[in-house]
Coordinates of C-alpha atoms in Angstrom, one line a residue:
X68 CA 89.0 150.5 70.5
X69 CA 91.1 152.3 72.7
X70 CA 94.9 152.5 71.7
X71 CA 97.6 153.3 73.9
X72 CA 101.1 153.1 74.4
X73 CA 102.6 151.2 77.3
X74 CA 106.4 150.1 78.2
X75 CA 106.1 146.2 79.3
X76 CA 108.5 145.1 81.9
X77 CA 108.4 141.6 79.9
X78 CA 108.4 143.4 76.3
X79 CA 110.0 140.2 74.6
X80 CA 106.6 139.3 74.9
X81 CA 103.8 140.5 72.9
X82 CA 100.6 139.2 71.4
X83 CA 99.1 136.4 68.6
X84 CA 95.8 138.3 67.1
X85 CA 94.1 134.8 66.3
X86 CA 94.3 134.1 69.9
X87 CA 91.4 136.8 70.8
X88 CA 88.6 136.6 71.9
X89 CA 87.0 133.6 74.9
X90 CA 88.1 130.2 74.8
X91 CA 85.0 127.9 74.4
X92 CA 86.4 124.1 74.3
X93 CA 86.3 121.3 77.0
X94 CA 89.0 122.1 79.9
X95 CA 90.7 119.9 82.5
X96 CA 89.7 119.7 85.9
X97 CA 91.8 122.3 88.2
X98 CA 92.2 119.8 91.4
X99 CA 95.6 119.5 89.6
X100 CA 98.0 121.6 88.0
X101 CA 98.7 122.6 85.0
X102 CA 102.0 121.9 84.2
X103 CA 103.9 123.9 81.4
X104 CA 105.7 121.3 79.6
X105 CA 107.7 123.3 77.1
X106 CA 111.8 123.3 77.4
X107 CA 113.4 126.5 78.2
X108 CA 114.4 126.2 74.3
X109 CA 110.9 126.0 73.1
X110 CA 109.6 128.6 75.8
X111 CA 112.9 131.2 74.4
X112 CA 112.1 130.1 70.7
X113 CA 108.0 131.0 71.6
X114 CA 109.5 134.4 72.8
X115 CA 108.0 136.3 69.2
X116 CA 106.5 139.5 69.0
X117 CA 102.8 138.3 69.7
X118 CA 104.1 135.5 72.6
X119 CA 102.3 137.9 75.5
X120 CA 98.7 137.3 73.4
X121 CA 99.5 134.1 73.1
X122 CA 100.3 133.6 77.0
X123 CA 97.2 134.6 77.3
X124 CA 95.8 132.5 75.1
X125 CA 97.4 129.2 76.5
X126 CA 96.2 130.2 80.0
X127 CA 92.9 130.5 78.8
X128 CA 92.9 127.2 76.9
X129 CA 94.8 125.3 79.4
X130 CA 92.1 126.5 82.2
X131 CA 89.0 127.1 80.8
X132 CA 89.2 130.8 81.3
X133 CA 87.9 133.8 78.5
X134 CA 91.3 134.7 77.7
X135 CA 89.6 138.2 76.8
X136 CA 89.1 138.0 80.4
X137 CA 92.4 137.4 81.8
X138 CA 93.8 140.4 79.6
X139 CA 90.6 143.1 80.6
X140 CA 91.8 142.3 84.5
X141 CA 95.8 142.7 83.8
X142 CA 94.4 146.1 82.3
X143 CA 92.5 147.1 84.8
X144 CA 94.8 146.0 87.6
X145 CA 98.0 147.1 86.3
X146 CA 97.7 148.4 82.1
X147 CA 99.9 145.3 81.2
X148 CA 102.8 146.2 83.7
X149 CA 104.6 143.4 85.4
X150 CA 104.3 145.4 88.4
X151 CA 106.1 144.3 91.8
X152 CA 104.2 146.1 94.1
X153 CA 104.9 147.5 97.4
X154 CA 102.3 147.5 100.7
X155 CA 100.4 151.0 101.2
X156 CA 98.2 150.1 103.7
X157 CA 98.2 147.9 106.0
X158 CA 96.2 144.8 105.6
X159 CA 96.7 145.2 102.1
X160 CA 99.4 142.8 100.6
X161 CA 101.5 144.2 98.2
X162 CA 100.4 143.0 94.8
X163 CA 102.7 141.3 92.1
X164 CA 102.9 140.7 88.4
X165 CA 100.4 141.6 85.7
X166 CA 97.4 140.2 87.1
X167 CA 98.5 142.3 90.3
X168 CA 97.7 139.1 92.3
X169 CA 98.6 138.8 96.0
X170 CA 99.2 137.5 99.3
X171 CA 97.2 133.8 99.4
X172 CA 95.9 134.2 95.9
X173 CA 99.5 134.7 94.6
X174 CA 100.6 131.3 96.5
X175 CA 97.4 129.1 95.8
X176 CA 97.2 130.3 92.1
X177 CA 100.4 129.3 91.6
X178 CA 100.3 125.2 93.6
X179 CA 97.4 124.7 91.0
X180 CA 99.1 126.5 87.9
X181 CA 102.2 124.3 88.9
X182 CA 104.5 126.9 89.2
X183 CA 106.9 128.5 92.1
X184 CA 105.5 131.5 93.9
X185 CA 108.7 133.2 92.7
X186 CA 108.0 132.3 89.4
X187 CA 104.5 133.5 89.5
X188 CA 105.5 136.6 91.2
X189 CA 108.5 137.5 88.6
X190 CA 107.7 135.8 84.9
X191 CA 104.8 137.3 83.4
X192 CA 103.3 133.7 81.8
X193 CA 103.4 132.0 85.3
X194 CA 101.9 135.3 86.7
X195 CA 99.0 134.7 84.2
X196 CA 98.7 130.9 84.4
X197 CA 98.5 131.1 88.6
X198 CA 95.5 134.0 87.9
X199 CA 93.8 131.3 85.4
X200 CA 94.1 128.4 87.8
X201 CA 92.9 130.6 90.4
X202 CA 89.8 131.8 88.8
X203 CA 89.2 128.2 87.5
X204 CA 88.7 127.1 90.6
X205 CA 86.9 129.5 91.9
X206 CA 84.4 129.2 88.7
X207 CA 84.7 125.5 88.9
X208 CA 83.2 125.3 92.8
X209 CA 80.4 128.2 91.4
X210 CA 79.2 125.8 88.8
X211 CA 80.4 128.8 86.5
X212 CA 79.0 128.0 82.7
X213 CA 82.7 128.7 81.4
X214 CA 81.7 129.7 78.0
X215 CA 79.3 132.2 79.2
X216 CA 82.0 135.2 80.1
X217 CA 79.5 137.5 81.7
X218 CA 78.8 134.8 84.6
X219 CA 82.4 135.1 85.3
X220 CA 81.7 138.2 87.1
X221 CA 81.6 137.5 90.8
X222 CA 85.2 135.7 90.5
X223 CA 86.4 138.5 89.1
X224 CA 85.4 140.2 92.2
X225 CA 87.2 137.9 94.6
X226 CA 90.3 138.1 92.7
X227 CA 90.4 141.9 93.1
X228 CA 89.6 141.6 96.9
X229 CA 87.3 144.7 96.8
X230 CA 84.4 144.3 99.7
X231 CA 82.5 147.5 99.2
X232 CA 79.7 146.9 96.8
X233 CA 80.1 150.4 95.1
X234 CA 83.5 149.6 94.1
X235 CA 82.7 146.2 93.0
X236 CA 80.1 147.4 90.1
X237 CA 82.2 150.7 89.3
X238 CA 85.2 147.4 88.9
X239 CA 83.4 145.1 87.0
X240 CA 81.3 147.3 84.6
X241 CA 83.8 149.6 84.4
X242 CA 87.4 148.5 84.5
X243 CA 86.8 144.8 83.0
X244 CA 83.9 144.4 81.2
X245 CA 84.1 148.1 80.4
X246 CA 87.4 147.6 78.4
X247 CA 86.2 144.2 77.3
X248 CA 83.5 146.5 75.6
X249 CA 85.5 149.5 74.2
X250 CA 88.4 147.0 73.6
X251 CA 92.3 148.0 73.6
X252 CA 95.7 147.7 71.9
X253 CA 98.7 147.9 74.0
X254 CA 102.4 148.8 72.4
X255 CA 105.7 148.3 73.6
X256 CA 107.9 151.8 73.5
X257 CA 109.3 150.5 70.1
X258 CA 105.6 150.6 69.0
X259 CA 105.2 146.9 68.2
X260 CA 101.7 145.5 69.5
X261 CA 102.2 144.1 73.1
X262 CA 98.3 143.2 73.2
X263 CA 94.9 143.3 71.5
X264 CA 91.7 143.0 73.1
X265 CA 89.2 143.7 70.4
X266 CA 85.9 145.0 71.2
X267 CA 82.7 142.5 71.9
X268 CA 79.4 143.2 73.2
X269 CA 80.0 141.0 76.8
X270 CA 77.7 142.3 79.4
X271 CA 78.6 141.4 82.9
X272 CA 76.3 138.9 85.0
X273 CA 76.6 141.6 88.4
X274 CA 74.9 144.1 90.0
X275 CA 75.0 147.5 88.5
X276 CA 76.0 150.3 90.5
X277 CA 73.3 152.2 92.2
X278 CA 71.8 154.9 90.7
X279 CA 72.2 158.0 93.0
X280 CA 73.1 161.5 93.1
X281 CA 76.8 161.8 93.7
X282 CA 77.8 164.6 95.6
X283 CA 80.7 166.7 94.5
X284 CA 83.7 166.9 96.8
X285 CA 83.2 169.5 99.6
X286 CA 86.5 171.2 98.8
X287 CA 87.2 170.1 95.3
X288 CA 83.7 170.0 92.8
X289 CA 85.0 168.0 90.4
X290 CA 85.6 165.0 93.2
X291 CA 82.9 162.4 93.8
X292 CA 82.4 162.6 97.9
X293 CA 82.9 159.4 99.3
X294 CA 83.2 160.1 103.3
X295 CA 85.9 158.1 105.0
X296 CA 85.5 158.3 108.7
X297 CA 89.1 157.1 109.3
X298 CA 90.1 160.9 110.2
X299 CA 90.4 163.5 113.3
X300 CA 91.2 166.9 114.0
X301 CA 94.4 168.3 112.9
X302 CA 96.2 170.6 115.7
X303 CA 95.8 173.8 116.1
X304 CA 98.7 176.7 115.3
X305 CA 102.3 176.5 113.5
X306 CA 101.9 172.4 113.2
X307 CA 98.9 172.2 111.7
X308 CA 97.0 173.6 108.9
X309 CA 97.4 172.2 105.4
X310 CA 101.5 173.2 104.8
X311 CA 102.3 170.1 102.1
X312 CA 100.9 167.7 99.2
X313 CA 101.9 164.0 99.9
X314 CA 101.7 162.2 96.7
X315 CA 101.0 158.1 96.7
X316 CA 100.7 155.3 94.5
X317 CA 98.0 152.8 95.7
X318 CA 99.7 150.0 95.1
X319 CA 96.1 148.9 93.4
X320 CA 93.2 149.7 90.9
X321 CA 91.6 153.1 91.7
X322 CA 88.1 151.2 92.8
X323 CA 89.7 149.3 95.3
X324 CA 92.0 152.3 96.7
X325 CA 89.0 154.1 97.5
X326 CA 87.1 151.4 98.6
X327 CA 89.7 150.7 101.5
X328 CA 89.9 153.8 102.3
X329 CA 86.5 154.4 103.1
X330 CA 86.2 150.9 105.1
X331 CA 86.3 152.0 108.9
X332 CA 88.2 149.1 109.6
X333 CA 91.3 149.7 107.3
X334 CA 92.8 152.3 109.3
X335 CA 93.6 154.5 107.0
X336 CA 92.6 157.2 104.6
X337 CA 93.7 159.5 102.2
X338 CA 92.3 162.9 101.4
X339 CA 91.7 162.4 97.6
X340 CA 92.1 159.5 95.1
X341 CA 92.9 159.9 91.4
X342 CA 91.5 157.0 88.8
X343 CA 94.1 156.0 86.3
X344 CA 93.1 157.9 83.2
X345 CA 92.1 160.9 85.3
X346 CA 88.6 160.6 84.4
X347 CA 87.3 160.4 88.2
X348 CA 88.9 161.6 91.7
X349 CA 87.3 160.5 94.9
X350 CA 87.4 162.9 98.0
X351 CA 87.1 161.2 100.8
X352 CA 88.6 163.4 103.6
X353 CA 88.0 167.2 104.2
X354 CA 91.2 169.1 103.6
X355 CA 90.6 170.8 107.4
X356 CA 90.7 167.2 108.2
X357 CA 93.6 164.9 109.6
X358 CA 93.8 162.1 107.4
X359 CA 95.6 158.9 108.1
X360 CA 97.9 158.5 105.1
X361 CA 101.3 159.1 106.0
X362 CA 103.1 156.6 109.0
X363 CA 105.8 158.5 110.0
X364 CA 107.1 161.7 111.8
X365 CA 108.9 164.9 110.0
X366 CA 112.3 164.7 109.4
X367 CA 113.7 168.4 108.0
X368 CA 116.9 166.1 106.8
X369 CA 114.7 164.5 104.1
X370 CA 113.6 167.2 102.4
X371 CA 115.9 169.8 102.1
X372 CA 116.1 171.2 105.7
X373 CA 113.0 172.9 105.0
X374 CA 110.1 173.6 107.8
X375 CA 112.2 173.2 110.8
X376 CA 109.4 174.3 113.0
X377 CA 107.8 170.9 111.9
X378 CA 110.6 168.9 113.3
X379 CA 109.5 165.6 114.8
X380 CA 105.6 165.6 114.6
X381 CA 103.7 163.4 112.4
X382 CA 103.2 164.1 108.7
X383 CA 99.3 164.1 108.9
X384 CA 99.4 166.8 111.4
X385 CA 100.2 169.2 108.3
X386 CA 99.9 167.3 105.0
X387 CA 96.8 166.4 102.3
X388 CA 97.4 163.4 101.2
X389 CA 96.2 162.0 97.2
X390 CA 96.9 158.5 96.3
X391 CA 97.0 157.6 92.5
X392 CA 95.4 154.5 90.7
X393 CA 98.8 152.7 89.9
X394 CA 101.8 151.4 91.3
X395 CA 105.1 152.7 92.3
X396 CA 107.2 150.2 90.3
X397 CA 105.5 150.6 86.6
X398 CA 107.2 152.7 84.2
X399 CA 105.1 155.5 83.2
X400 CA 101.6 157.1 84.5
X401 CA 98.5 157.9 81.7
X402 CA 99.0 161.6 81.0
X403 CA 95.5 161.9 82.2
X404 CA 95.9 160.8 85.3
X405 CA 98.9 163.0 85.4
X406 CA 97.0 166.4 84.5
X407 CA 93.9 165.5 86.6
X408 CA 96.2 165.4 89.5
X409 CA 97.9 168.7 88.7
X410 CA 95.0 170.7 88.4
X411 CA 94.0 169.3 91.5
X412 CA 97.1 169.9 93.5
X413 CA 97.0 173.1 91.7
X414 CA 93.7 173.9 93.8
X415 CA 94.9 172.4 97.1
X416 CA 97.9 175.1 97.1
X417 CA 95.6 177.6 95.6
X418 CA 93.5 177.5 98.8
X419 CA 95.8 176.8 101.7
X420 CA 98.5 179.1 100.6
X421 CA 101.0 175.7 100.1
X422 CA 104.3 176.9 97.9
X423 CA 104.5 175.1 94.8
X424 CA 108.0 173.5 94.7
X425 CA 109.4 170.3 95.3
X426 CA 109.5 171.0 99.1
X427 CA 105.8 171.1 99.9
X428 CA 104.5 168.9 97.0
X429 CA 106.8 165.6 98.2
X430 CA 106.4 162.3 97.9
X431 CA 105.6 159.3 100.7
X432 CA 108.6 157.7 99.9
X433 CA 110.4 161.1 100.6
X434 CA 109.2 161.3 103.9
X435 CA 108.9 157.8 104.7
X436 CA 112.1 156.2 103.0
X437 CA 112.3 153.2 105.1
X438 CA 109.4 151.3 104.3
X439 CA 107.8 153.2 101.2
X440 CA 108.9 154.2 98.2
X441 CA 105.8 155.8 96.3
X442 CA 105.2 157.2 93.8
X443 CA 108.2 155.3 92.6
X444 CA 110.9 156.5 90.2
X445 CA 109.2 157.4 87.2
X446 CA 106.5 159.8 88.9
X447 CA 107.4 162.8 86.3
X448 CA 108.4 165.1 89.1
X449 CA 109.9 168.2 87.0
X450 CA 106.5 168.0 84.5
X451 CA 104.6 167.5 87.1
X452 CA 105.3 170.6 89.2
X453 CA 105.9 172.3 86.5
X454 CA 102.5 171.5 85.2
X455 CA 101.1 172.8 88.8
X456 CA 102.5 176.2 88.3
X457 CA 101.1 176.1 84.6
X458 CA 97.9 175.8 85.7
X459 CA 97.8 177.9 89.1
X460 CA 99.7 180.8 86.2
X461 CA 102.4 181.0 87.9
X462 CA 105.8 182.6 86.7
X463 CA 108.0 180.3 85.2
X464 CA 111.1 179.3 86.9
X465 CA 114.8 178.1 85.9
X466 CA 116.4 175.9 88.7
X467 CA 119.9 175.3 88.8
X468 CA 119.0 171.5 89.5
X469 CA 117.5 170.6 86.2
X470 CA 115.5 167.7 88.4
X471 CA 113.2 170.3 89.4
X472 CA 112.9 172.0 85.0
X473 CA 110.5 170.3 82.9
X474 CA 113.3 170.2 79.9
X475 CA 110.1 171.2 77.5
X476 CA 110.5 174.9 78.9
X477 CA 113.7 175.2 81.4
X478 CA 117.3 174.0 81.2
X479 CA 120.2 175.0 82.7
X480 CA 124.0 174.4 82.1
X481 CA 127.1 175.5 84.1
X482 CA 130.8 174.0 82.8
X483 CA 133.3 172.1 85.2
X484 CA 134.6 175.5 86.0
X485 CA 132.3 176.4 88.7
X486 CA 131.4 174.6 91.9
X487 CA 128.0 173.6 93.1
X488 CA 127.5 174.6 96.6
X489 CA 124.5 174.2 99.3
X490 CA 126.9 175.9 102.0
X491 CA 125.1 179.5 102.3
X492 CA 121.3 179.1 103.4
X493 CA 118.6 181.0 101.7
X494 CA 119.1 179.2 98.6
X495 CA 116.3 178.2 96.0
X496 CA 115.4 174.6 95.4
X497 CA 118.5 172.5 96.1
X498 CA 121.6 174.8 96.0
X499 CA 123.1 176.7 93.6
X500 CA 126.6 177.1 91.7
X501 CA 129.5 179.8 91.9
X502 CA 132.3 180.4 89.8
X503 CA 135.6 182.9 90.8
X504 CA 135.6 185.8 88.8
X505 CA 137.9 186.5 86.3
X506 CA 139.2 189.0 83.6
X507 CA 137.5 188.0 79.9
X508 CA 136.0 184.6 81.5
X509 CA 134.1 182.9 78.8
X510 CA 132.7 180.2 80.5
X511 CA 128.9 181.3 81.7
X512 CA 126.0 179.5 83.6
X513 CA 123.5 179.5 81.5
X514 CA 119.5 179.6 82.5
X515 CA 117.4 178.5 79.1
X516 CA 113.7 179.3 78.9
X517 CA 111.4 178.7 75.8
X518 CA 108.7 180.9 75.1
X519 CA 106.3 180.0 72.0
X520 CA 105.3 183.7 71.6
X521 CA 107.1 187.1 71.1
X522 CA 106.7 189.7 73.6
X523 CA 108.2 191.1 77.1
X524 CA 108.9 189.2 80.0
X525 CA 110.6 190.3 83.6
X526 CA 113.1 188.3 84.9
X527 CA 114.1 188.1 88.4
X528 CA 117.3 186.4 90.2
X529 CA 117.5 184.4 92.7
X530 CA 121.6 184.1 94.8
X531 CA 122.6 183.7 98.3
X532 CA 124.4 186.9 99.6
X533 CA 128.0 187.2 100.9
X534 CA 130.7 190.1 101.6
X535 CA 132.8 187.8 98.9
X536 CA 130.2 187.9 96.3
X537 CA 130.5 190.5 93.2
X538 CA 129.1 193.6 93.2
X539 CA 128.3 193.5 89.8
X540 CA 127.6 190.4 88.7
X541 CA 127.1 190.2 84.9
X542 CA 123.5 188.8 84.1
X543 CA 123.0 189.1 80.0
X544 CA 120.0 188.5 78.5
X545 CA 120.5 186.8 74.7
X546 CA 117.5 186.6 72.9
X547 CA 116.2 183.1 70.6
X548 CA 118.0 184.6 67.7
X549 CA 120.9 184.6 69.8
X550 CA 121.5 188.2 70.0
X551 CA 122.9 189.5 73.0
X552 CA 120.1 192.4 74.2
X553 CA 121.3 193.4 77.7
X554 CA 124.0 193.1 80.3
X555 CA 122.5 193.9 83.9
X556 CA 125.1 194.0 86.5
X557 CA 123.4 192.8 90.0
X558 CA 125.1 193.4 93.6
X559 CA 125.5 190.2 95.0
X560 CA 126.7 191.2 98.4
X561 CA 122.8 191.7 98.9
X562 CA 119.7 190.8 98.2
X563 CA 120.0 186.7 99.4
X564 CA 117.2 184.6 99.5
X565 CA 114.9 187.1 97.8
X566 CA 114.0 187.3 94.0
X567 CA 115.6 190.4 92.3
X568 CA 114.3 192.0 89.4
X569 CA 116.9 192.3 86.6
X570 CA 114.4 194.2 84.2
X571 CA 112.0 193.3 81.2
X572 CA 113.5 192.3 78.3
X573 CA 111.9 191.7 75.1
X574 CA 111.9 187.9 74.2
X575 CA 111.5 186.0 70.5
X576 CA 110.1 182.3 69.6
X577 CA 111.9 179.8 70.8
X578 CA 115.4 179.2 73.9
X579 CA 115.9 182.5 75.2
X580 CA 118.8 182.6 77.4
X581 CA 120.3 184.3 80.4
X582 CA 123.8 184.0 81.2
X583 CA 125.8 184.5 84.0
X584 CA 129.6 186.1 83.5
X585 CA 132.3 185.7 85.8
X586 CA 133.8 187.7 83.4
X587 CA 133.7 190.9 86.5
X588 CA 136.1 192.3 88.8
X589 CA 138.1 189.4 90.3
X590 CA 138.7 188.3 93.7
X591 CA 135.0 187.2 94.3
X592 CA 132.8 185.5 93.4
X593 CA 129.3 185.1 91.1
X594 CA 126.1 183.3 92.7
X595 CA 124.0 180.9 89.7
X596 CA 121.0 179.6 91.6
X597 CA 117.4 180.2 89.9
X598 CA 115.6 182.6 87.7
X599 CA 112.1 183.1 87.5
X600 CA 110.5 184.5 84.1
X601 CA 106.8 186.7 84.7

């Protein structure tokens, strides 16, 4: 059984353990709804630590539905989020709730589950009871044996909306009856169970998928090719050429991202696709390709004034494009999905020469803000770039924004008594900080690095120059023990937009530190902006 830890959007409710397993007695017909009859004071006083498995549960009974069933699609459709989706692609309506159900299926599964659209698009019990109804029905006109849950299997299908028959057997063998198999426990944050789906031996009543040679991905080998031919050319000098990562959500399950992606009649396409546990990526356009992922033209304002030159022409032009099993409203993404995709951006740099920072590995909502919003809020954007660089072995770096540290390895601090500042260009990342020097100041920036090993390291600085910056700015380097090793003093009044070596200093286990004095000459002023530690 596979164990995992997931923040619920509905956490007040969780799950009853004697409600496992599929629901076997007689069931009402569905030409009617369903009506919850409880008051809002039963329904609150129901709201236990198991009431989730036991939403379940009453779905299941009240429509003749495995409630196993019901609980192995909100896995493999949204890991037990109460998701409100967004659109990605066009055609696609954006999904809602745990069952991730959309467009007509969200409004006819909730007329015969007798509850408001809103209602099944917002409460996670009415999102559940409109899925039942809807798959009811659907087994109901089928003639669907409702105690035998592997002939449930082609309504399964139709709920998810996938077309391609690839996708459909990698979805039903895989993501439902796959999990139905292995079985899973879900957790709320707190670490109370949210959800138990216990292991059986359900075999699904559907065509397996085909047995066939898959061909690794033409620029990345551990890809599965799966050719799109929704792409063209990209053009030829300073606009095109691979010059940024877009990052998406799909908005659905990893089977039917790449599934739409690949129909010729969607429209669109992305150049890779990353499963949610990481286990599998799908490459479905070349890198030297134009894929159509992106709807919208460059605007330097919207990320940090950088690539001018690219001012005005669409993002596809220039960009490779990876979409992400998942959506952009759920609260967390699998780590393994999270480190597949970092190795895998880590390669896409590696090969087209793309900087790794927070400028040239964006997001869609970044450079489409007013109709997207992927990969959402809680895409891990400091671990995950700094997780790139890990892997590419690149030097560390200390930003004066802590967005762009992962806090595991980089802080910084500065105290009210300097001013942060994106006034002088040639700065690193997002801007940087100055302070006015001053005679036995005692108030230092401070860049933080950990290092889980003794040895040396050279450290470089980063500043924007100016004829009213210090000449001898004090940089000190205070080991993990806390013990003040060196005080380099750096011109200032040079040097901008450049990384200058300060030296190579010998560093100890654990937060080594280098400060930043305005303790100096006064009458100027001293530049905090990055280091970077090699």
């Amino acid at each position: 059984m596979r164990p995992f830890r997931q923040p619920l959007v509905a956490a007040t409710l969780a799950l009853s353990l004697a409600a496992c397993g599929p629901q076997e007695t007689s069931q009402p017909a569905v030409s009617a709804p369903v009506e919850d009859t409880r008051t809002p004071a039963q329904r609150e006083a129901e709201r236990t630590p198991y009431a989730l498995d036991a939403a379940f549960a009453r779905a299941g009974q009240d429509f003749g539905v495995p409630a196993d069933l019901l609980k192995a699609i909100a896995h493999a459709e949204t890991r037990f989020e109460m998701i409100q989706g967004h659109e990605e692609f066009p055609g696609m309506p954006a999904a809602s709730g745990l069952m991730a159900l959309r467009g007509e299926n969200l409004v006819e599964g909730a007329r015969l589950a007798g509850v408001s659209v809103e209602q099944a698009r917002t409460e996670p019990e009415a999102n559940i009871r409109a899925a039942a109804a809807l798959l009811a029905s659907w087994a109901q006109a089928e003639g669907i044996a409702r105690e035998d849950v592997g002939a449930w299997a082609p309504v399964v299908v139709r709920l998810s909306g996938i077309s391609n028959p690839e996708a459909q057997a990698q979805y039903v063998h895989r993501n439902v009856y796959g999990v139905m198999r292995e079985g899973v426990v879900a957790q709320t944050p707190a670490g109370d169970v949210a959800v138990s789906l216990m292991p059986s031996q359900v075999q699904a009543k559907f065509a397996s998928p085909s047995v066939r040679a898959q061909a690794a991905g033409p620029d990345y080998a551990a890809a599965i090719w799966r050719e799109s031919l929704n792409y063209n050319a990209r053009p030829t000098g300073a606009g095109g050429g691979v010059q940024v990562v877009v990052i998406h959500t799909c908005e659905s399950s990893y089977a039917s991202c790449w599934s739409w992606l690949v129909n010729k009649d969607s429209g669109v396409s992305a150049h890779y696709v990353v499963n949610e546990s990481g286990s599998e990526i799908s490459q479905l356009v070349t890198e030297a390709s134009r894929g159509w992922h992106v709807g919208a033209t460059y605007v330097s304002s919207l990320n940090g004034d950088q690539m001018t030159h690219l001012e005005g022409t669409s993002v596809n032009n220039f960009a490779v494009g990876i979409e992400h099993g998942g959506s952009a409203s759920q609260t967390s993404f699998p780590a393994g999905q999270i480190e597949a995709s970092a190795k895998l951006t880590c390669d896409i740099t590696k090969d087209n020469a793309v900087p790794r920072d927070a400028y040239h590995i964006v997001g869609h909502g970044k450079l489409q803000p007013y109709n997207r919003t992927d990969p959402g809020a809680n895409w891990p954007w400091a671990q995950y770039i700094a997780r790139v660089k890990e892997i590419c072995g690149d030097p560390l770096i200390v930003d004066s924004d802590n967005a762009f540290n992962d806090a595991a390895r980089a802080s910084f601090t500065v105290p009210s008594t300097w001013t942060g500042s994106s006034g002088t260009a040639g700065y690193y990342g997002s801007g940087y900080f100055f302070g006015n020097t001053a005679s036995g100041a005692t108030d230092p920036a401070v860049f933080s690095f950990y290092s889980a090993t003794a040895g040396t390291k050279t450290i470089d600085a980063w500043w924007t120059q100016g004829t009213n910056r210090s000449a001898a700015a004090p940089f000190e380097f205070v080991n993990a023990a806390g013990t003040l090793v060196k005080t380099v003093k750096a011109n200032q009044q040079t040097g901008g937009g450049v990384w200058n070596t300060l030296g190579t200093f010998t560093v100890t286990v654990g937060w080594n530190k280098v400060r930043l004095s305005r303790n100096t000459t006064t009458g100027y002023v001293v530049m905090a902006d990055a280091i970077r530690v090699r």
